[in-house]
Coordinates of C-alpha atoms and ligand atoms in Angstrom, one line a residue:
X86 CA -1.3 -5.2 30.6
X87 CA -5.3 -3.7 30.2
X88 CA -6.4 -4.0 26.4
X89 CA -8.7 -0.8 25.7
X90 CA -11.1 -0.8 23.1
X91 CA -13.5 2.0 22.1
X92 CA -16.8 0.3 22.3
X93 CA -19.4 2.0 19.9
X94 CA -22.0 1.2 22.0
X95 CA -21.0 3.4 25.3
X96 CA -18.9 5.6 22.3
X97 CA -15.9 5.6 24.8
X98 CA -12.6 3.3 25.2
X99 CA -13.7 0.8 27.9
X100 CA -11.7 -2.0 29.8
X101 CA -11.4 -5.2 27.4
X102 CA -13.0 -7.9 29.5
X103 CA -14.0 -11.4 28.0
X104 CA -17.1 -13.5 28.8
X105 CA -15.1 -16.7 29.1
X106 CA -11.7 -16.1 30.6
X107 CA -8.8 -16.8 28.1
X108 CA -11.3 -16.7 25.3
X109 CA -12.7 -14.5 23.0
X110 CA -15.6 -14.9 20.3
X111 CA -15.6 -12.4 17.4
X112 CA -17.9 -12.1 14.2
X113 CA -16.8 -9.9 11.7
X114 CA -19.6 -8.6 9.0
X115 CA -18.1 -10.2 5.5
X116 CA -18.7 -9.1 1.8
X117 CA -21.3 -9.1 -0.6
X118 CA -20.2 -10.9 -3.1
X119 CA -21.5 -10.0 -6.4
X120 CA -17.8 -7.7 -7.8
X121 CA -14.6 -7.5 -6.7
X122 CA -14.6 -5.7 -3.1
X123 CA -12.3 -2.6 -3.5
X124 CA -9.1 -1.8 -0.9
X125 CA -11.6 0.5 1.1
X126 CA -13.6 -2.3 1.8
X127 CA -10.2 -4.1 2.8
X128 CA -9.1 -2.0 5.1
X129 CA -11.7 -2.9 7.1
X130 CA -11.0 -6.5 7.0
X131 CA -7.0 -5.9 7.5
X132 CA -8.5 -3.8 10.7
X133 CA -10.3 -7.0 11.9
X134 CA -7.3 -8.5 11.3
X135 CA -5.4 -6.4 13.4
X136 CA -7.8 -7.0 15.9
X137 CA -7.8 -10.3 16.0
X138 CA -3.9 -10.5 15.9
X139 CA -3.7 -8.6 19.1
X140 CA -5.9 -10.1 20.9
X141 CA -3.5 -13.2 20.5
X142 CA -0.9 -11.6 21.1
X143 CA -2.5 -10.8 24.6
X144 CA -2.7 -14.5 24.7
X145 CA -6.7 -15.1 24.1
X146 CA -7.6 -18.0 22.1
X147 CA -10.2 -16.6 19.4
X148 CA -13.3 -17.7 17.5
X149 CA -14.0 -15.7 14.7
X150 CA -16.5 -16.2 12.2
X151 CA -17.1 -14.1 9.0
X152 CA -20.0 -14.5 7.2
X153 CA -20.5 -14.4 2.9
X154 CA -23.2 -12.5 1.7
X155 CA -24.2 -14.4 -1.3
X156 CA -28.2 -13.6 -1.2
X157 CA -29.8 -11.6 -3.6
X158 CA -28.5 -8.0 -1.8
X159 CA -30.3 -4.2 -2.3
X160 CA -28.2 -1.2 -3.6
X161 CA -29.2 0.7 -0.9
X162 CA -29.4 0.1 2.9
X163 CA -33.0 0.8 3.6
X164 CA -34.3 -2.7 2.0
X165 CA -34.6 -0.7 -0.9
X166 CA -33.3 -0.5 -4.2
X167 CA -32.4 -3.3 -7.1
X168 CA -30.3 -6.8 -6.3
X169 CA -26.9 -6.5 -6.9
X170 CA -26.0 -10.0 -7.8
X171 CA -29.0 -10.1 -10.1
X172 CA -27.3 -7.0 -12.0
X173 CA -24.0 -8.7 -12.1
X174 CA -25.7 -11.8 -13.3
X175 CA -27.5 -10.0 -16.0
X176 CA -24.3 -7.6 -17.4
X177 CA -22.0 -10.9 -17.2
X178 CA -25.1 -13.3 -18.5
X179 CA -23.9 -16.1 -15.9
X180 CA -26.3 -17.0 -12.9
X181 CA -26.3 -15.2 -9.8
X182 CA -24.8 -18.5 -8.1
X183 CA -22.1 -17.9 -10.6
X184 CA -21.0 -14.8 -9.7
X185 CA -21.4 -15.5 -5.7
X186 CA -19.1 -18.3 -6.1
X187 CA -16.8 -16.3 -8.4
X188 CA -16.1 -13.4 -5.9
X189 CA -16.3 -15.5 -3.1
X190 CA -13.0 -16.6 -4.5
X191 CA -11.9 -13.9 -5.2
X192 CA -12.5 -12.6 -2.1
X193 CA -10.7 -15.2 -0.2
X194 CA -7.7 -14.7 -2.5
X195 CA -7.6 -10.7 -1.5
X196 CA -7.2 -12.3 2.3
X197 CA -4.5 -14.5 1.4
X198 CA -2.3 -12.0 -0.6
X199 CA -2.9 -9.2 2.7
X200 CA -1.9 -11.9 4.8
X201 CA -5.1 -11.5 6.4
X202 CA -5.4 -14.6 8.9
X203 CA -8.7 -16.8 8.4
X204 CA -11.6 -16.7 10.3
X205 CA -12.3 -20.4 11.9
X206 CA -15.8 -20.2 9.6
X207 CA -16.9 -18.4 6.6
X208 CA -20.4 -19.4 6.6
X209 CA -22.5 -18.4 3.6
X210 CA -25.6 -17.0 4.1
X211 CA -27.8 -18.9 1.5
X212 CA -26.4 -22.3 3.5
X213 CA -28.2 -20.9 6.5
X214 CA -31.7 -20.3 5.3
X215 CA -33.1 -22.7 7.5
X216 CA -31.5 -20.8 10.6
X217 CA -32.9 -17.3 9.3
X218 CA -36.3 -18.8 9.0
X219 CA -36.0 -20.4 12.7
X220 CA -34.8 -16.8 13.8
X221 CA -38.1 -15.2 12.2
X222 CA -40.3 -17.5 13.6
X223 CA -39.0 -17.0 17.2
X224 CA -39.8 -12.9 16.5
X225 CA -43.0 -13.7 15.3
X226 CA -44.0 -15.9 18.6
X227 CA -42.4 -13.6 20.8
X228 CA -44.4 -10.3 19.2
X229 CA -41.9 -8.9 16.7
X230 CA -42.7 -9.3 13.6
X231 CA -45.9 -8.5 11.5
X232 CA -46.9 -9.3 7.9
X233 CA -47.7 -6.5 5.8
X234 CA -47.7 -6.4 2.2
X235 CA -46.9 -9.5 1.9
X236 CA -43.5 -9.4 3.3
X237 CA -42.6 -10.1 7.1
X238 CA -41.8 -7.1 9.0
X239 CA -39.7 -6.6 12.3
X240 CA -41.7 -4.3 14.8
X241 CA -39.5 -1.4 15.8
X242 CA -42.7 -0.7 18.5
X243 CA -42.2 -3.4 20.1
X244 CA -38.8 -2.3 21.5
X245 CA -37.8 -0.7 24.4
X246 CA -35.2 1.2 22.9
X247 CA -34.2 0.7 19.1
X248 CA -30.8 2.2 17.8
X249 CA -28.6 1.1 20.7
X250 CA -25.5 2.2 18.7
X251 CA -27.1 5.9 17.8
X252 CA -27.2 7.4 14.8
X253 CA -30.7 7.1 14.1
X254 CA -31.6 9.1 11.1
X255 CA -35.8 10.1 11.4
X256 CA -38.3 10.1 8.7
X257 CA -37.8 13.4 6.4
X258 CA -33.8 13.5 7.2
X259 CA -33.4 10.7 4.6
X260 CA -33.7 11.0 0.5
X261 CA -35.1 7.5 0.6
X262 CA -39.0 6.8 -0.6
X263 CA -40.3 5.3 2.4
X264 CA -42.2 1.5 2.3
X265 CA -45.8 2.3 2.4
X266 CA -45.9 -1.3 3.9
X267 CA -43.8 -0.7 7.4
X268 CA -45.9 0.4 10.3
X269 CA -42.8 2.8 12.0
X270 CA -40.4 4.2 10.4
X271 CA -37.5 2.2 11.2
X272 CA -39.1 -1.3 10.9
X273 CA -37.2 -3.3 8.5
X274 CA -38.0 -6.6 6.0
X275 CA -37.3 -9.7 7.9
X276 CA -38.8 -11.8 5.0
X277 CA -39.7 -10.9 1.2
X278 CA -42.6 -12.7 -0.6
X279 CA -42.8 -10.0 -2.7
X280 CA -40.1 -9.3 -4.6
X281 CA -39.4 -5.7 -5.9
X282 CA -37.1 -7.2 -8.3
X283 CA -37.8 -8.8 -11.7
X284 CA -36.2 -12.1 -12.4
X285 CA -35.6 -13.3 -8.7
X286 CA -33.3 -16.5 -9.0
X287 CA -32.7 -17.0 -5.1
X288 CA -35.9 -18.1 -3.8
X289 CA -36.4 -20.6 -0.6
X290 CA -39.4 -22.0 0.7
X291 CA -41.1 -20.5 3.7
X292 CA -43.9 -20.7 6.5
X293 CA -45.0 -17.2 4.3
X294 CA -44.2 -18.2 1.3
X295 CA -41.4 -18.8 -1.7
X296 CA -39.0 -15.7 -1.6
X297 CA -35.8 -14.8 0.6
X298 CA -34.7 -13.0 3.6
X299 CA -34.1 -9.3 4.5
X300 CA -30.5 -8.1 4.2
X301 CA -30.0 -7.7 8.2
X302 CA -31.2 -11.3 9.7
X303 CA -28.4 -13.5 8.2
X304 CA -26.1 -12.1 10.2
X305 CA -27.4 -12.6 13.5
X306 CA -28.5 -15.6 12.6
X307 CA -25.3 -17.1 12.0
X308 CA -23.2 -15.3 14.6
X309 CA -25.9 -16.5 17.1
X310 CA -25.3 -20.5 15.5
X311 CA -21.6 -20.3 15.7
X312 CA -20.6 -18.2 18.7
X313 CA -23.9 -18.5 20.8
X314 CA -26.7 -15.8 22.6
X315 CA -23.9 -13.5 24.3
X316 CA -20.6 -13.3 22.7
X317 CA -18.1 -10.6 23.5
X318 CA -16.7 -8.5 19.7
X319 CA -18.9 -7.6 17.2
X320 CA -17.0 -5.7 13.8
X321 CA -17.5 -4.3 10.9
X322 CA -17.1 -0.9 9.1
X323 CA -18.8 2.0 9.7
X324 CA -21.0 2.2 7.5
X325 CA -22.9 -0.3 8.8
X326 CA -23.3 0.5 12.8
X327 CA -26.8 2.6 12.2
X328 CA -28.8 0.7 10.3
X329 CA -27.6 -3.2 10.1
X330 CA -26.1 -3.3 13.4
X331 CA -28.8 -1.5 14.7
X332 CA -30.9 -4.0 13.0
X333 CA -29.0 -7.0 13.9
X334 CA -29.1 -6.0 17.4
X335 CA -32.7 -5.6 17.7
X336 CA -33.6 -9.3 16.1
X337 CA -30.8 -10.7 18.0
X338 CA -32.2 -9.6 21.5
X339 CA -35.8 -9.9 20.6
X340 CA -35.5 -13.2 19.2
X341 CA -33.3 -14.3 22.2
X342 CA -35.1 -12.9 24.7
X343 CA -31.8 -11.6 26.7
X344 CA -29.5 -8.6 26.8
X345 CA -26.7 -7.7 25.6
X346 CA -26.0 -9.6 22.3
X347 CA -22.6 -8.6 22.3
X348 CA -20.3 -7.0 24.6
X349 CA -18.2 -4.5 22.2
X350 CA -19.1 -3.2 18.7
X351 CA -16.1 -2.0 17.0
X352 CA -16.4 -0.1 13.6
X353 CA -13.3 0.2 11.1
X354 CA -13.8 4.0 9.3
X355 CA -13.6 4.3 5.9
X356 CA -10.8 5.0 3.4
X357 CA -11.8 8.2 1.2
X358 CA -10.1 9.3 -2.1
X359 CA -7.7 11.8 -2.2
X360 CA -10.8 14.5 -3.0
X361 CA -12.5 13.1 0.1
X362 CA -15.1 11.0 -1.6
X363 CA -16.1 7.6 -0.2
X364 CA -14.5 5.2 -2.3
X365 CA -17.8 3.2 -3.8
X366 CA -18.9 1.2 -6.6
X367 CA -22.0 2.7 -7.1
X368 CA -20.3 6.3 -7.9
X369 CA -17.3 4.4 -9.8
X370 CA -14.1 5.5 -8.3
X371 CA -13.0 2.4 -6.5
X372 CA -9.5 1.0 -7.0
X373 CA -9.1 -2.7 -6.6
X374 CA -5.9 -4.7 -5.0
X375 CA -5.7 -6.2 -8.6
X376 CA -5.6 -2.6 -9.7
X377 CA -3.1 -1.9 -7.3
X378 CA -0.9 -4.6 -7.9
X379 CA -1.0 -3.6 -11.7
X380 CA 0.4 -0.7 -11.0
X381 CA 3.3 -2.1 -9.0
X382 CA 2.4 -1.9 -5.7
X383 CA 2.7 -5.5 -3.4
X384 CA -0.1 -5.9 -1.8
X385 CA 2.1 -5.6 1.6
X386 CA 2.3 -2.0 0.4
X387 CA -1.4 -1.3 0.6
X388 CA -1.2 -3.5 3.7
X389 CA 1.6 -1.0 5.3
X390 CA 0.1 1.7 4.1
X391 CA -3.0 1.3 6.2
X392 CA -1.1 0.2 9.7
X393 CA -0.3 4.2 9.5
X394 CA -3.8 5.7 10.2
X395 CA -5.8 4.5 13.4
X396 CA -8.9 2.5 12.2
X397 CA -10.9 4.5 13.8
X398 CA -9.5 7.8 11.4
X399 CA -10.0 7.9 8.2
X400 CA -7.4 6.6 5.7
X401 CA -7.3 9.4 2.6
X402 CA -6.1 7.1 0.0
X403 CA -3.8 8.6 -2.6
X404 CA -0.8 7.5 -5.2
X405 CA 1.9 9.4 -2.7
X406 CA 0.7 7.6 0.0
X407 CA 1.1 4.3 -1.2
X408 CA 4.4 5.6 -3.0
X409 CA 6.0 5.9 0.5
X410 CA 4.3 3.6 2.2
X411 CA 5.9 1.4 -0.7
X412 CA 9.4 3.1 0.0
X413 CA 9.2 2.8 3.9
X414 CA 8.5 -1.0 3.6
X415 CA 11.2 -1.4 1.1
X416 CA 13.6 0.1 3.4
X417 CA 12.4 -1.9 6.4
X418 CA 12.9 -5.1 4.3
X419 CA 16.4 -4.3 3.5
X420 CA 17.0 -3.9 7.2
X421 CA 15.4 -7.0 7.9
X422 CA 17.4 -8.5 5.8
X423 CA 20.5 -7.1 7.2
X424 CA 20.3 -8.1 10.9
X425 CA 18.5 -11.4 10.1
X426 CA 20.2 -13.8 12.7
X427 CA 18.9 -16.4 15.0
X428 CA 16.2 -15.0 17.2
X429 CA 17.4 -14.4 20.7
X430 CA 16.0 -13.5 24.0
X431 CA 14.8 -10.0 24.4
X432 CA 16.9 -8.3 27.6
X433 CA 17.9 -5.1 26.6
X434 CA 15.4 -4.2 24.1
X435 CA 12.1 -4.8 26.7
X436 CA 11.2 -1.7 26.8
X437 CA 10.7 -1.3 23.1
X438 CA 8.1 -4.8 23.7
X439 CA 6.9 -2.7 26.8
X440 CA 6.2 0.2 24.6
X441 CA 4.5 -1.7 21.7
X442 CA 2.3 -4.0 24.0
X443 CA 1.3 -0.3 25.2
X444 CA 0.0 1.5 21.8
X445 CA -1.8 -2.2 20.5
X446 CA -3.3 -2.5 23.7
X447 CA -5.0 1.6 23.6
X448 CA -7.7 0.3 20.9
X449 CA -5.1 -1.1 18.7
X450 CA -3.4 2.0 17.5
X451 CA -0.7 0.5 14.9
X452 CA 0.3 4.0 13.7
X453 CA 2.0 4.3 17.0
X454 CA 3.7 0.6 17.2
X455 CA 5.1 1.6 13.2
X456 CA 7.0 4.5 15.0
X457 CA 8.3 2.5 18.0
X458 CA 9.6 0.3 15.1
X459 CA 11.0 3.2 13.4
X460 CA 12.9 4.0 16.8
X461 CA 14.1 0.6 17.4
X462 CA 15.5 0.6 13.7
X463 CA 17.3 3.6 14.9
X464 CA 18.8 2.6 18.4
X465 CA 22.5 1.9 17.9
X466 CA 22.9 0.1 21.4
X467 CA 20.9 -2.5 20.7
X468 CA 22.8 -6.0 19.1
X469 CA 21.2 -6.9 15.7
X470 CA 19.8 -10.2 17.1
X471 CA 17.6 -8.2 19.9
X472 CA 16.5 -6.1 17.1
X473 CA 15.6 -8.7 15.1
X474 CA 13.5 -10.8 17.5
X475 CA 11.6 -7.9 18.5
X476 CA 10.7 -7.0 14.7
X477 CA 9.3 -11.1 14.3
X478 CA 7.7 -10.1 17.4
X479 CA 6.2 -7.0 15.9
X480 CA 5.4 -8.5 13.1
X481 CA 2.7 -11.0 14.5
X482 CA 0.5 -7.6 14.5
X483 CA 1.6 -6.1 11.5
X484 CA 1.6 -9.2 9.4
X485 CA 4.2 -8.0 6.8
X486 CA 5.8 -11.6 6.9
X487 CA 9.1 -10.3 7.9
X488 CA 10.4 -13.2 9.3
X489 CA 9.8 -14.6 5.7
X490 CA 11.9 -12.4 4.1
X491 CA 14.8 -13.1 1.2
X492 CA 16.5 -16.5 0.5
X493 CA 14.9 -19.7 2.0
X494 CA 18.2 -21.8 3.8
X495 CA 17.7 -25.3 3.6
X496 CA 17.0 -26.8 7.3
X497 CA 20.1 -29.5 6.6
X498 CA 22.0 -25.8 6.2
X499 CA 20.9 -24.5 9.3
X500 CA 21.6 -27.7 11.2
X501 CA 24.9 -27.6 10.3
X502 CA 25.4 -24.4 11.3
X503 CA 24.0 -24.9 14.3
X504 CA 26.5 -27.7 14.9
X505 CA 29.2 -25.4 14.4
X506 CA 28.0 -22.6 16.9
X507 CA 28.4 -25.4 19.5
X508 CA 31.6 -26.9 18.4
X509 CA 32.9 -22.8 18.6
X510 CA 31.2 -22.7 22.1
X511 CA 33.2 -25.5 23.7
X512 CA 36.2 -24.3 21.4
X513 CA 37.0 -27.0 19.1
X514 CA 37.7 -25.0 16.0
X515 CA 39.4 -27.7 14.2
X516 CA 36.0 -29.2 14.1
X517 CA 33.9 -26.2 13.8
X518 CA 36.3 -25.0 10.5
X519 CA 35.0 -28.1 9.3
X520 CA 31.3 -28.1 9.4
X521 CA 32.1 -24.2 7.5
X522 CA 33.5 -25.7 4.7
X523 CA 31.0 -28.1 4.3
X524 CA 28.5 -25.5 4.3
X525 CA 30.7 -23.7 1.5
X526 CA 30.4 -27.1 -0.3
X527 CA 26.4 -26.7 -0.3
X528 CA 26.8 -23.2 -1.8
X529 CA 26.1 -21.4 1.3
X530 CA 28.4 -18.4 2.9
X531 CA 28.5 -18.2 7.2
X532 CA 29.2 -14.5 8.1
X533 CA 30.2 -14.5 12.1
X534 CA 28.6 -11.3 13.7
X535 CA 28.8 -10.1 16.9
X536 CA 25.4 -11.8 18.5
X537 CA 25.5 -14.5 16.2
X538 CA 25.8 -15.4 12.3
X539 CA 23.9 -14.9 9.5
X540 CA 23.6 -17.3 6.3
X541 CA 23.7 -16.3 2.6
X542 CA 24.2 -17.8 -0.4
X543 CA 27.5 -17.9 -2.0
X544 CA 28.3 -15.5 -5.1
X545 CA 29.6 -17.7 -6.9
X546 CA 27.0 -20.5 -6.7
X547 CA 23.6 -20.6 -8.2
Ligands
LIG38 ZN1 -23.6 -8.1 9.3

């Protein structure tokens, strides 16, 4: 079956076609780390995760590498603004390495508790100076990049086309004081000498001096490193498609000298608040998952909530929302819970895999697969251990670790019971009565069902 994907740069759902049969390399734009990132910001890393888990599921082995942005970063995207670490460092009086490492952590343990899978490298961006600097160097010999000001510029000129992704706000349309230093509009830092910050901890050494890179080069300086000149998915929110990924596109194929970069750029929309604001830190109404998970909610339940909106829509956040999201997941569990057997082949239920290969494969559209689920739940024809394996099967794109679900049975347990379904098979019952009651004797209750049993732990043991 055809995966679709809506690429950003033709704006319409193309043909899913890999450079390297089999294979797919993906870099995924990664946080900033100086605060907590808020569930907005992680719905766009559970969509990459959805990505990702579907392109296994249509049997491609991935690379995927997320990057840390633990340099000195600007509050606003134009290379303007104050350093956000250096704020966090100064309110919290630790160092800005501190704090990088801090919500790097933190960070990481968000991905763990949404059961988002991890990339195969989370390279940080201040361990990859060396590689920025090599990338600069390259624009500067092949006629990028100017020094003005006494930071290094990229050339927008010098381009045949800049903004391959659109969106290209002009001089006037923007609230933003422009850089007297920039020759066009559009040019961006490459390399900062002059800091516009006071007490500038990052600072490397350079061919043009002591100071630290532009927001925009670290990323294609590591996703060229670890996945190479031409690699096939590029993601991120969307947020960033006009001006960083414009950016990143521009350095990346001037510096290389080819075209494309990449293949597909996908962007994740946002999540807004319930009075359509853009959740952000900088007007002070983000939620966290800690928040969240204060109030009672798994994260699972933020995690179901968003499999309901396409990531292309945007996800209106609100406490109703998440309540039945919460509720719906809840009642899933239970039913989980209830047909748990041993996984069987899939016969009669192939349609309902047909159906589901179907909506993940149109540009990954999970609100679709949650209502073939819904149906399935429903269908009274099909045997519970059908239903079952199509659910773990399901739930390799969901990621709501369903087949993880209630008491753990020892493997010795299972073994045993296993020994008893092929003693009942060739009809020695004597036998198979037996290996029951030794079961009982390890506390654990076999209930025969029609397409197989099910194991629970006895009432009366503890
Ligand atoms: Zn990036």
């Amino acid at each position: 079956m055809d995966l679709r994907i809506f690429n950003s740069l033709s704006k319409k759902k193309e043909k899913f076609i890999p450079i390297e049969k089999g294979k797919v390399k993906l870099y995924t734009c990664g946080p900033t780390v100086y605060d907590f990132v808020h569930i907005g910001n992680l719905r766009t890393f559970i969509s990459g995760d959805i990505i990702k888990r579907v392109l296994k599921f249509n049997g491609y082995k991935v690379n995927h590498v997320m990057n840390i942005t633990d340099v000195g970063h600007l509050t606003s995207d134009a290379d303007e603004g104050e350093d956000k670490l250096v704020l966090a460092a100064k309110k919290s009086n630790k160092s800005v390495w501190d704090i990088a490492k801090f919500y790097t952590s933190a960070f990481k343990e968000n991905l763990r508790s949404l059961h988002i899978q991890p990339s195969d490298k989370l390279p940080r961006a201040t361990d990859h100076i060396k590689e920025q600097i090599a990338m600069i160097r390259k624009l500067e010999s092949n006629g990028f990049a100017y020094i003005s000001g006494g930071n290094v510029y990229f050339d927008t000129s010098q381009l045949k086309k800049y903004g391959k992704l659109g969106g290209i706000v002009e001089v006037g349309e923007t609230r933003i004081d422009e850089d007297k230093n920039k020759r066009n509009s559009h040019d961006f830092v490459l390399w900062f000498t002059k800091s516009k910050f006071q007490d500038q901890d990052m600072k490397w050494d350079s061919p043009w001096g002591k100071g630290y890179p532009g927001w925009h080069i670290e990323c294609s300086a590591m996703a060229t490193k670890y996945l190479g000149d031409h690699f096939d998915i590029h993601m991120g929110g969307e947020d960033l498609a006009y001006i960083h990924h414009n950016n990143e596109i521009a350095q990346s194929e001037s510096s290389i000298g080819s075209e494309p970069w990449v293949n597909y750029w996908l962007h994740s929309a946002f999540l807004v608040n319930n009075d359509k604001t853009k959740m952000s830190k900088s007007k002070g109404n983000i939620t966290t998952l800690i928040n969240l998970e204060e109030n009672g909610y798994s994260p699972m339940d933020y995690r179901y909530l968003t499999l309901g909106t396409h990531y292309r829509k945007q996800l209106i956040f609100s406490r109703d929302g998440l309540d039945s999201a919460k509720n719906a997941r809840a009642k899933l569990n239970q039913f989980v819970l209830k047909i748990k057997s041993k996984p069987i082949k899939i016969v009669e239920g192939e349609a309902y895999l047909t159906q589901f290969s179907a909506a993940i494969n149109d540009d990954f559209n999970t609100a679709k697969s949650l209502s073939i689920l819904s149906k399935l739940m429903k269908d009274s024809r099909l045997i519970n251990g059908e239903k079952y394996s199509l659910i773990l099967k399901f739930d390799e794109i969901f990621g709501l670790g369903l087949d993880d679900l209630g008491e753990n049975i020892p493997t010795n347990i299972i073994k045993l019971a296993e020994e008893r379904e092929k003693l009942r098979a060739i009809k020695k019952y004597d036998a198979s009565d037996k290996v029951r009651d030794k079961i009982e004797k390890h506390g654990y209750t076999l209930l025969d069902e029609i397409d197989g049993y099910r194991i629970i732990k006895s009432s009366n043991s503890n």
